[in-house]
């Protein structure tokens, strides 16, 4: 894949790896490549960026590096519990399929972040990064932007993702990029 040799991609990917502690255990090159492409398309539009399901900020950090975020006059809203899934918003089917067990494993292993402090530190270099702690849908009103050019949903649970896309639908500008992880 030629993109893996591109200097801008390498720099952006490295910034994403930095967000997760500097060790690339994910090997998410393709995922990041697609995210950077979608963000680049959205950057040509008027509007802010939103990510629901940030965890440590791998993708959003790579995007902000790639787009030289501090040179832009827009906000990047970063929503997460920063403590794994909120059990109140896990569907019965997801429970039956082991979502809560996987959530506990991801918290125990350190895949999911436990607390917002390290995430805030990660995003400190970008003053317009708006870290919002708490579960979606409860935190959605804290996104004050009326125009969204980029929306990434990665909450590993359908009810919060449906709530988010419903909340943001009317705020998406024409041509906005919506990236769904799940």
mmCIF file of C-alpha atoms in Angstrom, residues 10-175:
data_model
loop_
_atom_site.group_PDB
_atom_site.id
_atom_site.type_symbol
_atom_site.label_atom_id
_atom_site.label_comp_id
_atom_site.label_asym_id
_atom_site.label_seq_id
_atom_site.Cartn_x
_atom_site.Cartn_y
_atom_site.Cartn_z
ATOM 1 C CA UNK A 10 3.671 8.186 8.597
ATOM 2 C CA UNK A 11 3.754 11.379 10.702
ATOM 3 C CA UNK A 12 -0.012 11.280 11.360
ATOM 4 C CA UNK A 13 -0.022 7.582 12.194
ATOM 5 C CA UNK A 14 2.895 8.109 14.586
ATOM 6 C CA UNK A 15 0.896 10.815 16.388
ATOM 7 C CA UNK A 16 -1.979 8.373 16.764
ATOM 8 C CA UNK A 17 0.406 5.788 18.193
ATOM 9 C CA UNK A 18 1.685 8.413 20.623
ATOM 10 C CA UNK A 19 -1.888 8.829 21.897
ATOM 11 C CA UNK A 20 -2.036 5.152 22.883
ATOM 12 C CA UNK A 21 1.284 5.204 24.694
ATOM 13 C CA UNK A 22 3.812 4.880 21.885
ATOM 14 C CA UNK A 23 3.517 1.157 21.176
ATOM 15 C CA UNK A 24 1.627 0.250 17.982
ATOM 16 C CA UNK A 25 -0.223 -2.794 19.223
ATOM 17 C CA UNK A 26 -3.226 -1.962 17.015
ATOM 18 C CA UNK A 27 -1.707 -2.074 13.508
ATOM 19 C CA UNK A 28 -4.603 0.044 12.278
ATOM 20 C CA UNK A 29 -2.922 1.445 9.179
ATOM 21 C CA UNK A 30 -5.896 0.940 6.883
ATOM 22 C CA UNK A 31 -8.381 2.254 9.468
ATOM 23 C CA UNK A 32 -6.300 5.397 9.959
ATOM 24 C CA UNK A 33 -5.823 5.810 6.206
ATOM 25 C CA UNK A 34 -9.605 5.769 5.697
ATOM 26 C CA UNK A 35 -10.119 8.144 8.638
ATOM 27 C CA UNK A 36 -7.555 10.590 7.271
ATOM 28 C CA UNK A 37 -9.185 10.463 3.850
ATOM 29 C CA UNK A 38 -12.657 11.162 5.294
ATOM 30 C CA UNK A 39 -11.294 13.971 7.472
ATOM 31 C CA UNK A 40 -9.485 15.503 4.505
ATOM 32 C CA UNK A 41 -12.708 15.524 2.494
ATOM 33 C CA UNK A 42 -14.532 17.092 5.447
ATOM 34 C CA UNK A 43 -11.815 19.714 5.913
ATOM 35 C CA UNK A 44 -12.873 21.330 2.637
ATOM 36 C CA UNK A 45 -16.331 21.941 4.140
ATOM 37 C CA UNK A 46 -17.515 24.484 6.691
ATOM 38 C CA UNK A 47 -18.126 22.922 10.086
ATOM 39 C CA UNK A 48 -16.656 21.341 13.164
ATOM 40 C CA UNK A 49 -15.529 17.764 13.746
ATOM 41 C CA UNK A 50 -16.999 15.294 16.254
ATOM 42 C CA UNK A 51 -15.801 11.909 17.463
ATOM 43 C CA UNK A 52 -18.038 9.822 19.722
ATOM 44 C CA UNK A 53 -16.029 6.984 21.223
ATOM 45 C CA UNK A 54 -12.557 8.490 21.521
ATOM 46 C CA UNK A 55 -10.882 6.146 24.014
ATOM 47 C CA UNK A 56 -7.263 7.379 24.050
ATOM 48 C CA UNK A 57 -7.626 9.312 20.796
ATOM 49 C CA UNK A 58 -5.716 7.260 18.210
ATOM 50 C CA UNK A 59 -7.750 8.328 15.162
ATOM 51 C CA UNK A 60 -8.583 11.866 16.272
ATOM 52 C CA UNK A 61 -4.933 12.577 17.158
ATOM 53 C CA UNK A 62 -3.835 11.314 13.745
ATOM 54 C CA UNK A 63 -6.473 13.510 12.077
ATOM 55 C CA UNK A 64 -5.505 16.602 14.039
ATOM 56 C CA UNK A 65 -1.846 16.059 13.169
ATOM 57 C CA UNK A 66 -2.661 15.401 9.517
ATOM 58 C CA UNK A 67 -4.821 18.508 9.157
ATOM 59 C CA UNK A 68 -2.514 20.802 11.195
ATOM 60 C CA UNK A 69 -5.474 21.414 13.493
ATOM 61 C CA UNK A 70 -4.119 24.539 15.179
ATOM 62 C CA UNK A 71 -4.115 26.308 11.819
ATOM 63 C CA UNK A 72 -7.879 25.793 11.472
ATOM 64 C CA UNK A 73 -10.706 27.850 12.874
ATOM 65 C CA UNK A 74 -12.848 24.956 14.031
ATOM 66 C CA UNK A 75 -13.486 22.774 17.040
ATOM 67 C CA UNK A 76 -13.011 19.035 17.378
ATOM 68 C CA UNK A 77 -15.471 17.631 19.926
ATOM 69 C CA UNK A 78 -14.260 14.414 21.558
ATOM 70 C CA UNK A 79 -16.947 12.511 23.463
ATOM 71 C CA UNK A 80 -16.446 9.380 25.543
ATOM 72 C CA UNK A 81 -17.144 7.946 28.977
ATOM 73 C CA UNK A 82 -13.370 7.454 29.256
ATOM 74 C CA UNK A 83 -14.306 4.430 31.355
ATOM 75 C CA UNK A 84 -15.639 1.833 28.892
ATOM 76 C CA UNK A 85 -19.262 1.144 28.049
ATOM 77 C CA UNK A 86 -22.033 2.644 30.150
ATOM 78 C CA UNK A 87 -24.151 -0.421 30.926
ATOM 79 C CA UNK A 88 -27.356 1.628 30.864
ATOM 80 C CA UNK A 89 -26.965 2.074 27.115
ATOM 81 C CA UNK A 90 -26.085 -1.483 26.086
ATOM 82 C CA UNK A 91 -28.891 -3.267 24.262
ATOM 83 C CA UNK A 92 -30.205 -6.652 25.338
ATOM 84 C CA UNK A 93 -28.867 -8.244 22.156
ATOM 85 C CA UNK A 94 -25.403 -6.762 22.804
ATOM 86 C CA UNK A 95 -25.546 -8.126 26.361
ATOM 87 C CA UNK A 96 -26.476 -11.573 25.042
ATOM 88 C CA UNK A 97 -23.547 -11.435 22.620
ATOM 89 C CA UNK A 98 -21.040 -10.676 25.378
ATOM 90 C CA UNK A 99 -20.567 -6.905 25.128
ATOM 91 C CA UNK A 100 -20.286 -6.446 28.881
ATOM 92 C CA UNK A 101 -17.793 -9.302 29.210
ATOM 93 C CA UNK A 102 -15.641 -7.796 26.414
ATOM 94 C CA UNK A 103 -15.965 -4.378 28.030
ATOM 95 C CA UNK A 104 -14.674 -5.749 31.339
ATOM 96 C CA UNK A 105 -11.779 -7.470 29.541
ATOM 97 C CA UNK A 106 -10.899 -4.281 27.640
ATOM 98 C CA UNK A 107 -10.898 -2.289 30.879
ATOM 99 C CA UNK A 108 -8.831 -4.930 32.681
ATOM 100 C CA UNK A 109 -6.281 -5.217 29.859
ATOM 101 C CA UNK A 110 -5.896 -1.462 29.536
ATOM 102 C CA UNK A 111 -7.269 -1.337 25.986
ATOM 103 C CA UNK A 112 -9.970 1.030 27.266
ATOM 104 C CA UNK A 113 -8.738 4.105 29.069
ATOM 105 C CA UNK A 114 -9.712 4.504 32.734
ATOM 106 C CA UNK A 115 -10.149 8.207 33.260
ATOM 107 C CA UNK A 116 -9.941 11.369 31.241
ATOM 108 C CA UNK A 117 -6.691 12.901 32.581
ATOM 109 C CA UNK A 118 -4.318 11.189 30.127
ATOM 110 C CA UNK A 119 -6.703 11.949 27.267
ATOM 111 C CA UNK A 120 -6.807 15.640 28.158
ATOM 112 C CA UNK A 121 -2.992 15.620 28.319
ATOM 113 C CA UNK A 122 -2.825 13.980 24.888
ATOM 114 C CA UNK A 123 -4.993 16.686 23.320
ATOM 115 C CA UNK A 124 -3.415 19.628 25.196
ATOM 116 C CA UNK A 125 -1.421 20.697 22.126
ATOM 117 C CA UNK A 126 -4.692 21.532 20.338
ATOM 118 C CA UNK A 127 -6.590 24.309 22.175
ATOM 119 C CA UNK A 128 -9.732 23.702 20.102
ATOM 120 C CA UNK A 129 -9.982 20.044 21.084
ATOM 121 C CA UNK A 130 -13.101 19.855 23.251
ATOM 122 C CA UNK A 131 -12.896 16.776 25.458
ATOM 123 C CA UNK A 132 -16.355 15.919 26.811
ATOM 124 C CA UNK A 133 -16.540 13.229 29.479
ATOM 125 C CA UNK A 134 -19.658 11.156 30.024
ATOM 126 C CA UNK A 135 -21.978 8.818 28.173
ATOM 127 C CA UNK A 136 -23.687 9.516 24.896
ATOM 128 C CA UNK A 137 -26.569 10.409 24.662
ATOM 129 C CA UNK A 138 -26.360 12.423 27.905
ATOM 130 C CA UNK A 139 -23.409 14.545 26.755
ATOM 131 C CA UNK A 140 -24.643 15.374 23.241
ATOM 132 C CA UNK A 141 -26.051 18.806 24.238
ATOM 133 C CA UNK A 142 -22.498 19.868 25.175
ATOM 134 C CA UNK A 143 -21.642 19.926 21.462
ATOM 135 C CA UNK A 144 -22.693 23.490 20.729
ATOM 136 C CA UNK A 145 -21.807 23.524 17.034
ATOM 137 C CA UNK A 146 -24.677 23.870 14.590
ATOM 138 C CA UNK A 147 -22.557 22.746 11.601
ATOM 139 C CA UNK A 148 -20.725 19.413 11.584
ATOM 140 C CA UNK A 149 -18.422 18.497 8.684
ATOM 141 C CA UNK A 150 -17.024 15.246 10.132
ATOM 142 C CA UNK A 151 -18.632 12.713 12.470
ATOM 143 C CA UNK A 152 -16.950 9.519 13.643
ATOM 144 C CA UNK A 153 -18.989 7.015 15.663
ATOM 145 C CA UNK A 154 -17.106 4.263 17.501
ATOM 146 C CA UNK A 155 -18.895 3.510 20.761
ATOM 147 C CA UNK A 156 -19.159 -0.263 20.356
ATOM 148 C CA UNK A 157 -22.829 -0.125 21.270
ATOM 149 C CA UNK A 158 -25.788 0.539 18.996
ATOM 150 C CA UNK A 159 -28.082 2.640 21.242
ATOM 151 C CA UNK A 160 -25.554 5.477 21.797
ATOM 152 C CA UNK A 161 -24.554 5.393 18.135
ATOM 153 C CA UNK A 162 -28.185 5.677 17.002
ATOM 154 C CA UNK A 163 -28.710 8.514 19.491
ATOM 155 C CA UNK A 164 -25.631 10.329 18.163
ATOM 156 C CA UNK A 165 -26.487 10.057 14.483
ATOM 157 C CA UNK A 166 -30.045 11.164 15.268
ATOM 158 C CA UNK A 167 -28.761 14.150 17.279
ATOM 159 C CA UNK A 168 -26.254 15.257 14.663
ATOM 160 C CA UNK A 169 -28.237 14.478 11.494
ATOM 161 C CA UNK A 170 -29.727 17.949 11.059
ATOM 162 C CA UNK A 171 -26.363 19.536 11.931
ATOM 163 C CA UNK A 172 -24.409 17.715 9.208
ATOM 164 C CA UNK A 173 -23.458 20.103 6.427
ATOM 165 C CA UNK A 174 -24.043 18.966 2.823
ATOM 166 C CA UNK A 175 -21.278 16.525 1.910
#
